[in-house]
CSV table of C-alpha atoms and ligand atoms in Angstrom, one decimal:
chain,number,residue,atom,x,y,z
W,1,UNK,CA,46.9,105.4,90.5
W,2,UNK,CA,48.4,108.8,89.6
W,3,UNK,CA,52.0,108.7,88.5
W,4,UNK,CA,55.1,109.4,90.6
W,5,UNK,CA,56.9,112.8,90.2
W,6,UNK,CA,58.6,112.9,86.8
W,7,UNK,CA,62.0,113.4,88.5
W,8,UNK,CA,61.9,109.8,89.6
W,9,UNK,CA,62.3,108.7,86.0
W,10,UNK,CA,65.5,110.7,85.4
W,11,UNK,CA,67.4,109.8,88.6
W,12,UNK,CA,69.5,106.7,88.6
W,13,UNK,CA,70.8,104.2,91.2
W,14,UNK,CA,74.4,103.2,91.8
W,15,UNK,CA,76.2,100.3,90.0
W,16,UNK,CA,78.1,99.5,93.2
W,17,UNK,CA,74.9,98.9,95.2
W,18,UNK,CA,73.3,96.8,92.5
W,19,UNK,CA,76.4,94.6,92.0
W,20,UNK,CA,76.5,94.3,95.8
W,21,UNK,CA,72.9,93.1,95.9
W,22,UNK,CA,73.5,90.5,93.2
W,23,UNK,CA,76.7,89.3,95.0
W,24,UNK,CA,74.9,89.0,98.3
W,25,UNK,CA,72.2,86.9,96.6
W,26,UNK,CA,74.9,84.5,95.2
W,27,UNK,CA,76.4,84.3,98.7
W,28,UNK,CA,73.0,83.5,100.1
W,29,UNK,CA,72.9,80.5,97.7
W,30,UNK,CA,76.1,79.3,99.3
W,31,UNK,CA,78.7,80.8,96.9
W,32,UNK,CA,82.0,82.2,98.2
W,33,UNK,CA,82.2,85.8,97.1
W,34,UNK,CA,85.1,88.3,97.4
W,35,UNK,CA,83.5,91.7,97.6
W,36,UNK,CA,85.6,94.3,95.8
W,37,UNK,CA,82.6,96.3,94.6
W,38,UNK,CA,81.8,98.6,97.5
W,39,UNK,CA,83.8,101.7,98.6
W,40,UNK,CA,83.9,100.7,102.2
W,41,UNK,CA,87.1,100.5,104.4
W,42,UNK,CA,87.4,97.1,106.1
W,43,UNK,CA,88.4,98.9,109.3
W,44,UNK,CA,86.2,100.1,112.1
W,45,UNK,CA,86.5,103.3,114.1
W,46,UNK,CA,89.3,103.4,116.7
W,47,UNK,CA,88.6,102.4,120.3
W,48,UNK,CA,88.5,106.0,121.7
W,49,UNK,CA,85.8,106.8,119.2
W,50,UNK,CA,83.6,103.9,120.3
W,51,UNK,CA,84.3,104.9,124.0
W,52,UNK,CA,83.3,108.5,123.2
W,53,UNK,CA,80.1,107.2,121.7
W,54,UNK,CA,79.2,105.1,124.7
W,55,UNK,CA,80.0,108.1,127.0
W,56,UNK,CA,77.8,110.4,125.0
W,57,UNK,CA,74.9,108.0,125.1
W,58,UNK,CA,75.3,107.5,128.9
W,59,UNK,CA,75.4,111.3,129.4
W,60,UNK,CA,72.1,111.6,127.7
W,61,UNK,CA,73.4,113.2,124.5
W,62,UNK,CA,70.5,111.7,122.6
W,63,UNK,CA,68.3,114.8,122.1
W,64,UNK,CA,67.3,117.1,119.3
W,65,UNK,CA,70.4,119.4,119.0
W,66,UNK,CA,71.7,122.4,117.0
W,67,UNK,CA,70.5,122.1,113.3
W,68,UNK,CA,73.9,123.0,111.8
W,69,UNK,CA,75.7,120.6,114.2
W,70,UNK,CA,76.8,120.6,117.8
W,71,UNK,CA,79.3,123.5,118.4
W,72,UNK,CA,82.0,121.1,119.7
W,73,UNK,CA,82.0,119.2,116.4
W,74,UNK,CA,81.9,122.4,114.2
W,75,UNK,CA,84.8,123.8,116.2
W,76,UNK,CA,86.8,120.6,116.0
W,77,UNK,CA,86.3,120.5,112.3
W,78,UNK,CA,87.7,124.0,111.9
W,79,UNK,CA,90.8,122.9,113.9
W,80,UNK,CA,91.0,119.6,111.9
W,81,UNK,CA,90.8,121.3,108.5
W,82,UNK,CA,93.6,123.7,109.5
W,83,UNK,CA,95.8,120.8,110.7
W,84,UNK,CA,95.2,118.4,107.8
W,85,UNK,CA,94.4,120.8,104.8
W,86,UNK,CA,95.8,124.1,105.9
W,87,UNK,CA,92.4,125.7,105.6
W,88,UNK,CA,91.3,128.7,107.6
W,89,UNK,CA,87.6,128.3,108.1
W,90,UNK,CA,85.2,129.4,110.9
W,91,UNK,CA,83.0,126.9,112.7
W,92,UNK,CA,80.1,129.1,111.5
W,93,UNK,CA,80.8,127.9,107.9
W,94,UNK,CA,80.2,124.2,108.8
W,95,UNK,CA,76.9,122.4,108.4
W,96,UNK,CA,76.8,118.8,109.6
W,97,UNK,CA,74.7,116.3,107.6
W,98,UNK,CA,73.7,112.7,107.9
W,99,UNK,CA,76.3,111.5,105.4
W,100,UNK,CA,78.4,113.1,102.7
W,101,UNK,CA,75.8,112.2,100.1
W,102,UNK,CA,73.1,114.2,101.9
W,103,UNK,CA,75.5,117.1,102.2
W,104,UNK,CA,76.0,116.9,98.4
W,105,UNK,CA,72.3,116.6,97.7
W,106,UNK,CA,71.3,119.6,99.8
W,107,UNK,CA,74.1,121.8,98.5
W,108,UNK,CA,72.9,121.0,95.0
W,109,UNK,CA,69.3,121.6,96.0
W,110,UNK,CA,70.3,125.0,97.4
W,111,UNK,CA,72.0,126.1,94.2
W,112,UNK,CA,70.3,124.4,91.1
W,113,UNK,CA,67.5,126.1,89.2
W,114,UNK,CA,65.8,124.1,86.4
W,115,UNK,CA,67.9,124.5,83.3
W,116,UNK,CA,71.1,125.3,85.2
W,117,UNK,CA,74.2,123.4,83.9
W,118,UNK,CA,76.4,121.4,86.2
W,119,UNK,CA,79.9,120.4,85.1
W,120,UNK,CA,81.1,117.2,86.6
W,121,UNK,CA,83.9,114.6,86.1
W,122,UNK,CA,83.2,111.5,83.9
W,123,UNK,CA,84.0,108.9,85.1
W,124,UNK,CA,82.7,110.1,88.4
W,125,UNK,CA,80.5,109.5,91.4
W,126,UNK,CA,77.0,108.5,89.9
W,127,UNK,CA,75.2,110.9,92.3
W,128,UNK,CA,76.5,114.0,90.4
W,129,UNK,CA,74.5,113.6,87.2
W,130,UNK,CA,71.6,111.8,88.9
W,131,UNK,CA,71.0,114.6,91.5
W,132,UNK,CA,71.4,117.2,88.9
W,133,UNK,CA,68.7,115.7,86.7
W,134,UNK,CA,66.4,115.1,89.7
W,135,UNK,CA,66.6,118.9,90.4
W,136,UNK,CA,65.8,119.8,86.8
W,137,UNK,CA,69.4,120.7,86.0
W,138,UNK,CA,71.5,119.7,83.0
W,139,UNK,CA,74.5,117.5,83.7
W,140,UNK,CA,77.6,118.4,81.5
W,141,UNK,CA,80.4,115.8,81.8
W,142,UNK,CA,84.0,116.6,81.4
W,143,UNK,CA,86.4,113.7,80.8
W,144,UNK,CA,89.1,112.2,83.0
W,145,UNK,CA,90.9,110.6,80.1
W,146,UNK,CA,93.7,108.1,80.3
W,147,UNK,CA,95.7,110.1,77.8
W,148,UNK,CA,95.5,113.0,80.4
W,149,UNK,CA,96.6,110.7,83.2
W,150,UNK,CA,92.9,110.8,84.4
W,151,UNK,CA,93.2,114.5,85.1
W,152,UNK,CA,90.5,117.0,84.1
W,153,UNK,CA,91.4,119.0,81.0
W,154,UNK,CA,90.8,122.7,81.8
W,155,UNK,CA,90.5,123.5,78.0
W,156,UNK,CA,87.7,121.0,77.6
W,157,UNK,CA,86.0,122.5,80.7
W,158,UNK,CA,86.4,126.0,79.3
W,159,UNK,CA,84.8,125.0,76.0
W,160,UNK,CA,81.8,123.5,77.8
W,161,UNK,CA,81.0,126.6,79.9
W,162,UNK,CA,77.9,128.5,78.8
W,163,UNK,CA,75.8,131.3,80.3
W,164,UNK,CA,73.7,128.6,82.0
W,165,UNK,CA,76.7,126.9,83.8
W,166,UNK,CA,76.3,127.4,87.5
W,167,UNK,CA,78.2,124.6,89.3
W,168,UNK,CA,81.5,122.8,88.7
W,169,UNK,CA,82.0,119.6,90.7
W,170,UNK,CA,85.6,118.5,91.5
W,171,UNK,CA,86.5,115.2,93.2
W,172,UNK,CA,90.1,114.8,94.2
W,173,UNK,CA,91.2,112.2,95.0
W,174,UNK,CA,88.5,110.9,92.7
W,175,UNK,CA,86.1,107.9,92.7
W,176,UNK,CA,86.5,105.7,90.6
W,177,UNK,CA,89.9,106.8,89.1
W,178,UNK,CA,91.9,107.5,92.3
W,179,UNK,CA,93.5,110.5,90.5
W,180,UNK,CA,94.6,113.5,92.5
W,181,UNK,CA,94.2,116.7,90.6
W,182,UNK,CA,97.5,118.6,90.0
W,183,UNK,CA,98.1,122.0,91.4
W,184,UNK,CA,98.1,123.4,87.8
W,185,UNK,CA,94.8,121.8,86.9
W,186,UNK,CA,93.1,123.0,90.1
W,187,UNK,CA,94.5,126.5,89.6
W,188,UNK,CA,93.1,126.7,86.1
W,189,UNK,CA,89.7,125.3,87.2
W,190,UNK,CA,89.6,128.0,89.9
W,191,UNK,CA,90.4,130.7,87.4
W,192,UNK,CA,87.6,129.5,85.2
W,193,UNK,CA,85.2,129.4,88.2
W,194,UNK,CA,86.1,133.0,89.0
W,195,UNK,CA,85.9,134.2,85.4
W,196,UNK,CA,82.5,132.7,84.8
W,197,UNK,CA,81.1,133.1,88.3
W,198,UNK,CA,80.6,129.4,89.0
W,199,UNK,CA,80.1,127.7,92.3
W,200,UNK,CA,82.6,124.8,92.9
W,201,UNK,CA,81.4,121.8,94.8
W,202,UNK,CA,84.7,120.2,95.9
W,203,UNK,CA,84.0,116.6,97.0
W,204,UNK,CA,86.9,116.0,99.3
W,205,UNK,CA,85.7,112.7,100.9
W,206,UNK,CA,89.0,111.0,100.0
W,207,UNK,CA,91.3,113.9,100.9
W,208,UNK,CA,93.0,111.9,103.7
W,209,UNK,CA,93.4,108.8,101.7
W,210,UNK,CA,96.3,109.9,99.6
W,211,UNK,CA,99.7,108.3,98.8
W,212,UNK,CA,101.7,111.4,98.3
W,213,UNK,CA,102.2,114.4,100.6
W,214,UNK,CA,100.5,117.8,100.5
W,215,UNK,CA,96.8,117.7,99.7
W,216,UNK,CA,95.5,120.8,98.0
W,217,UNK,CA,91.9,121.8,98.6
W,218,UNK,CA,90.0,123.8,96.0
W,219,UNK,CA,89.3,126.3,98.7
W,220,UNK,CA,92.9,127.5,98.9
W,221,UNK,CA,93.0,129.1,95.4
W,222,UNK,CA,92.5,132.9,94.9
W,223,UNK,CA,88.8,133.9,94.6
W,224,UNK,CA,87.5,130.6,95.8
W,225,UNK,CA,86.4,131.5,99.3
W,226,UNK,CA,83.1,132.9,98.3
W,227,UNK,CA,82.2,130.2,95.7
W,228,UNK,CA,83.5,126.9,97.1
W,229,UNK,CA,81.5,124.4,99.0
W,230,UNK,CA,83.6,121.5,100.5
W,231,UNK,CA,81.7,118.3,100.8
W,232,UNK,CA,83.2,115.7,103.0
W,233,UNK,CA,82.4,113.1,105.7
W,234,UNK,CA,83.6,110.5,108.1
W,235,UNK,CA,82.8,107.4,106.0
W,236,UNK,CA,86.1,106.8,104.3
W,237,UNK,CA,88.8,108.7,106.3
W,238,UNK,CA,87.5,107.4,109.7
W,239,UNK,CA,86.0,104.1,108.5
W,240,UNK,CA,82.5,105.2,109.7
W,241,UNK,CA,80.4,104.4,106.6
W,242,UNK,CA,77.4,103.2,108.6
W,243,UNK,CA,77.4,106.1,111.0
W,244,UNK,CA,76.1,108.4,108.3
W,245,UNK,CA,78.0,111.5,109.1
W,246,UNK,CA,79.1,114.2,106.7
W,247,UNK,CA,79.5,117.9,106.4
W,248,UNK,CA,79.6,120.9,104.2
W,249,UNK,CA,81.9,123.9,104.6
W,250,UNK,CA,80.1,126.7,102.8
W,251,UNK,CA,80.5,130.4,102.2
W,252,UNK,CA,78.6,132.5,104.9
W,253,UNK,CA,75.9,133.5,102.4
W,254,UNK,CA,75.0,129.9,101.7
W,255,UNK,CA,74.9,128.5,105.2
W,256,UNK,CA,71.3,129.8,106.0
W,257,UNK,CA,70.0,127.9,102.9
W,258,UNK,CA,71.7,124.7,104.0
W,259,UNK,CA,70.2,125.1,107.5
W,260,UNK,CA,66.8,125.8,106.0
W,261,UNK,CA,67.1,122.5,104.0
W,262,UNK,CA,68.2,120.7,107.2
W,263,UNK,CA,65.2,122.0,109.1
W,264,UNK,CA,62.9,120.8,106.3
W,265,UNK,CA,64.5,117.3,106.1
W,266,UNK,CA,66.6,115.8,108.9
W,267,UNK,CA,66.3,118.4,111.6
W,268,UNK,CA,69.7,117.6,113.1
W,269,UNK,CA,72.2,114.8,113.0
W,270,UNK,CA,72.2,112.2,115.8
W,271,UNK,CA,73.7,114.0,118.8
W,272,UNK,CA,75.9,111.1,120.3
W,273,UNK,CA,77.5,110.3,116.9
W,274,UNK,CA,78.5,113.9,116.6
W,275,UNK,CA,80.3,113.8,120.0
W,276,UNK,CA,82.1,110.6,119.0
W,277,UNK,CA,83.1,112.3,115.7
W,278,UNK,CA,84.9,114.9,117.7
W,279,UNK,CA,87.1,112.1,119.1
W,280,UNK,CA,87.6,110.7,115.5
W,281,UNK,CA,88.9,114.1,114.3
W,282,UNK,CA,91.4,114.3,117.1
W,283,UNK,CA,92.6,110.9,116.0
W,284,UNK,CA,94.7,110.3,119.1
W,285,UNK,CA,95.1,106.6,118.2
W,286,UNK,CA,96.5,107.7,114.8
W,287,UNK,CA,94.0,105.3,113.2
W,288,UNK,CA,93.7,107.3,109.9
W,289,UNK,CA,97.5,107.3,109.1
W,290,UNK,CA,97.8,103.7,110.0
W,291,UNK,CA,94.8,102.7,107.8
W,292,UNK,CA,96.3,104.7,104.9
W,293,UNK,CA,99.7,103.0,105.4
W,294,UNK,CA,97.9,99.7,105.1
W,295,UNK,CA,96.0,100.8,102.0
W,296,UNK,CA,99.4,101.9,100.4
W,297,UNK,CA,100.8,98.4,100.8
W,298,UNK,CA,97.6,96.8,99.4
W,299,UNK,CA,97.7,99.2,96.5
W,300,UNK,CA,101.2,98.2,95.6
W,301,UNK,CA,100.5,94.5,95.7
W,302,UNK,CA,97.1,94.6,94.1
W,303,UNK,CA,98.1,96.9,91.2
W,304,UNK,CA,101.1,94.8,90.5
W,305,UNK,CA,99.1,91.6,90.5
W,306,UNK,CA,96.2,93.0,88.4
W,307,UNK,CA,98.7,93.9,85.7
W,308,UNK,CA,99.6,90.1,85.5
W,309,UNK,CA,96.0,89.4,84.3
W,310,UNK,CA,96.0,89.1,80.5
W,311,UNK,CA,94.5,92.2,79.0
W,312,UNK,CA,94.3,94.2,82.2
W,313,UNK,CA,96.2,97.5,82.5
W,314,UNK,CA,96.3,99.6,85.7
W,315,UNK,CA,98.3,102.5,86.9
W,316,UNK,CA,98.7,103.0,90.7
W,317,UNK,CA,96.1,105.4,91.9
W,318,UNK,CA,97.4,108.5,93.8
W,319,UNK,CA,94.5,108.5,96.3
W,320,UNK,CA,91.3,106.7,97.4
W,321,UNK,CA,91.3,102.9,97.4
W,322,UNK,CA,90.2,101.9,93.9
W,323,UNK,CA,92.1,100.2,91.1
W,324,UNK,CA,90.8,101.6,87.8
W,325,UNK,CA,91.7,98.9,85.3
W,326,UNK,CA,91.6,99.4,81.5
W,327,UNK,CA,90.3,96.1,80.0
W,328,UNK,CA,90.1,97.1,76.4
W,329,UNK,CA,93.0,94.8,75.5
W,330,UNK,CA,90.9,91.8,76.6
W,331,UNK,CA,88.7,92.3,73.5
W,332,UNK,CA,85.7,91.8,75.8
W,333,UNK,CA,83.2,94.3,77.2
W,334,UNK,CA,83.7,95.3,80.9
W,335,UNK,CA,80.1,94.1,81.7
W,336,UNK,CA,81.1,90.6,80.3
W,337,UNK,CA,84.4,90.5,82.3
W,338,UNK,CA,82.5,91.5,85.5
W,339,UNK,CA,79.9,88.8,84.8
W,340,UNK,CA,82.6,86.1,84.3
W,341,UNK,CA,84.5,87.3,87.4
W,342,UNK,CA,81.4,87.2,89.6
W,343,UNK,CA,79.6,84.1,88.3
W,344,UNK,CA,82.6,81.9,87.6
W,345,UNK,CA,85.2,83.2,90.1
W,346,UNK,CA,83.2,84.8,92.8
W,347,UNK,CA,84.9,88.2,92.6
W,348,UNK,CA,82.6,91.2,92.6
W,349,UNK,CA,83.8,94.4,90.8
W,350,UNK,CA,82.0,97.1,88.9
W,351,UNK,CA,81.9,97.8,85.1
W,352,UNK,CA,83.3,101.3,84.5
W,353,UNK,CA,80.2,102.5,82.6
W,354,UNK,CA,78.5,102.6,86.0
W,355,UNK,CA,80.5,105.8,86.5
W,356,UNK,CA,79.8,107.5,83.2
W,357,UNK,CA,80.3,106.9,79.5
W,358,UNK,CA,84.1,107.5,79.7
W,359,UNK,CA,84.4,104.5,81.9
W,360,UNK,CA,83.1,102.0,79.4
W,361,UNK,CA,86.5,100.2,78.9
W,362,UNK,CA,87.3,100.0,82.6
W,363,UNK,CA,86.5,98.0,85.7
W,364,UNK,CA,86.7,99.4,89.2
W,365,UNK,CA,88.0,97.2,92.0
W,366,UNK,CA,88.0,98.4,95.6
W,367,UNK,CA,91.2,97.4,97.5
W,368,UNK,CA,89.8,98.0,100.9
W,369,UNK,CA,90.3,94.3,101.8
W,370,UNK,CA,93.2,92.4,103.3
W,371,UNK,CA,96.3,91.6,101.2
W,372,UNK,CA,95.5,87.9,101.5
W,373,UNK,CA,91.9,88.5,100.2
W,374,UNK,CA,93.2,90.6,97.3
W,375,UNK,CA,95.8,88.0,96.4
W,376,UNK,CA,93.1,85.3,96.3
W,377,UNK,CA,90.9,87.5,94.2
W,378,UNK,CA,93.6,87.9,91.5
W,379,UNK,CA,94.3,84.1,91.6
W,380,UNK,CA,90.6,83.5,91.0
W,381,UNK,CA,90.5,86.0,88.2
W,382,UNK,CA,93.6,84.5,86.6
W,383,UNK,CA,91.9,81.1,86.6
W,384,UNK,CA,88.9,82.4,84.6
W,385,UNK,CA,90.8,84.8,82.4
W,386,UNK,CA,91.0,82.0,79.7
W,387,UNK,CA,87.4,83.1,78.9
W,388,UNK,CA,88.8,86.3,77.4
W,389,UNK,CA,92.3,85.1,76.5
W,390,UNK,CA,90.7,83.3,73.5
W,391,UNK,CA,89.6,86.7,72.2
W,392,UNK,CA,93.1,88.0,72.9
W,393,UNK,CA,94.8,85.2,71.0
W,394,UNK,CA,92.6,85.9,67.9
W,395,UNK,CA,93.5,89.6,67.8
K,1,PLP,C1,83.1,110.6,95.6
K,1,PLP,C2,82.1,110.3,96.7
K,1,PLP,N1,81.3,111.2,97.2
K,1,PLP,C3,80.4,111.0,98.2
K,1,PLP,C4,80.2,109.7,98.7
K,1,PLP,C5,79.2,109.4,99.7
K,1,PLP,O1,79.7,109.3,101.0
K,1,PLP,P1,78.8,108.9,102.3
K,1,PLP,O2,78.9,107.5,102.5
K,1,PLP,O3,79.4,109.7,103.4
K,1,PLP,O4,77.4,109.4,102.0
K,1,PLP,C6,81.0,108.7,98.1
K,1,PLP,C7,80.8,107.3,98.6
K,1,PLP,O5,81.2,106.3,98.0
K,1,PLP,C8,82.0,109.0,97.1
K,1,PLP,O6,82.7,108.0,96.6
């Protein structure tokens, strides 16, 4: 048999999905598992969204439709982004995709030539380096270090820019850190992008899940209009993970390339889900703010409780729904801590190295579960923490 394409050996999977598969297997064997590994809200779309979906199906909106997305959804997105992010975009700049990840993949496919360098946050979403490598690009990580309060360091980024740098990926609020980039950091990143003629892929999938006012999109900074692609979707903000619905907001000169890639891959996104998404964006039931309020309460309780676990250290995230816990004081490796938590306590979480080398001393917990579940998770972890307390005592 002839071999697969060589790109398959350089791409990688996602730690979250492999921990999830192992946890499900333990569950199948009868174990009780608390799932804190996946980035999935434990909410479902609001009633009016479900009603809109039924209505669209009944009306026969189940056909091939406009490649870049049905006009009603592209128009509603322009209104939504003005209302929630103070952005002035045209519906013509929007390309709907079957998931934020596909939007990211195709944006990168449209831009990366073999040998092009892509700057991306480490720790960060595993797709950034994997897709870069799959397209023959060169991933160049920049650190989100604890000493920098998990913010990018523009000086480090500047030092890593070369004539081959083409794309800079930002992700605020970020997965796995939950950090929201400051205005100053974003301004300096934007200045670097303009100075070195870089495209910025601004992954804003957590933009609505934020615990402080005033979200600032990378698109709002001077000179960014012609070089910023916003990547976003409905999975997190509208609890629609399984609907597979995302979008790119791109400069006019890039839209035809994204449409060309859509024609060559998914043709168009399911028509009835797009009509339901219009209703989600209007958010008449105020489902998103209510969900975020609930996440804020969980964040407070969970971060406080995690800090009671011997050797765990966690600052409250400013956005998203992840607790990013430094475990270096346990004296054990994150992989070992996660193994003990899953095998002995039935709590699934992800070792930080799954998000890049800078994550090696951390564990990511998702707090998209009820306060009672989160409380039980910490109680279970406390019971098995003697496994690493021995190491702590000897230090
Ligand atoms: C930072 C980031 N970008 C993109 C995605 C992908 O989102 P979707 O489920 O819409 O493909 C995720 C999902 O976890 C994410 O955390």
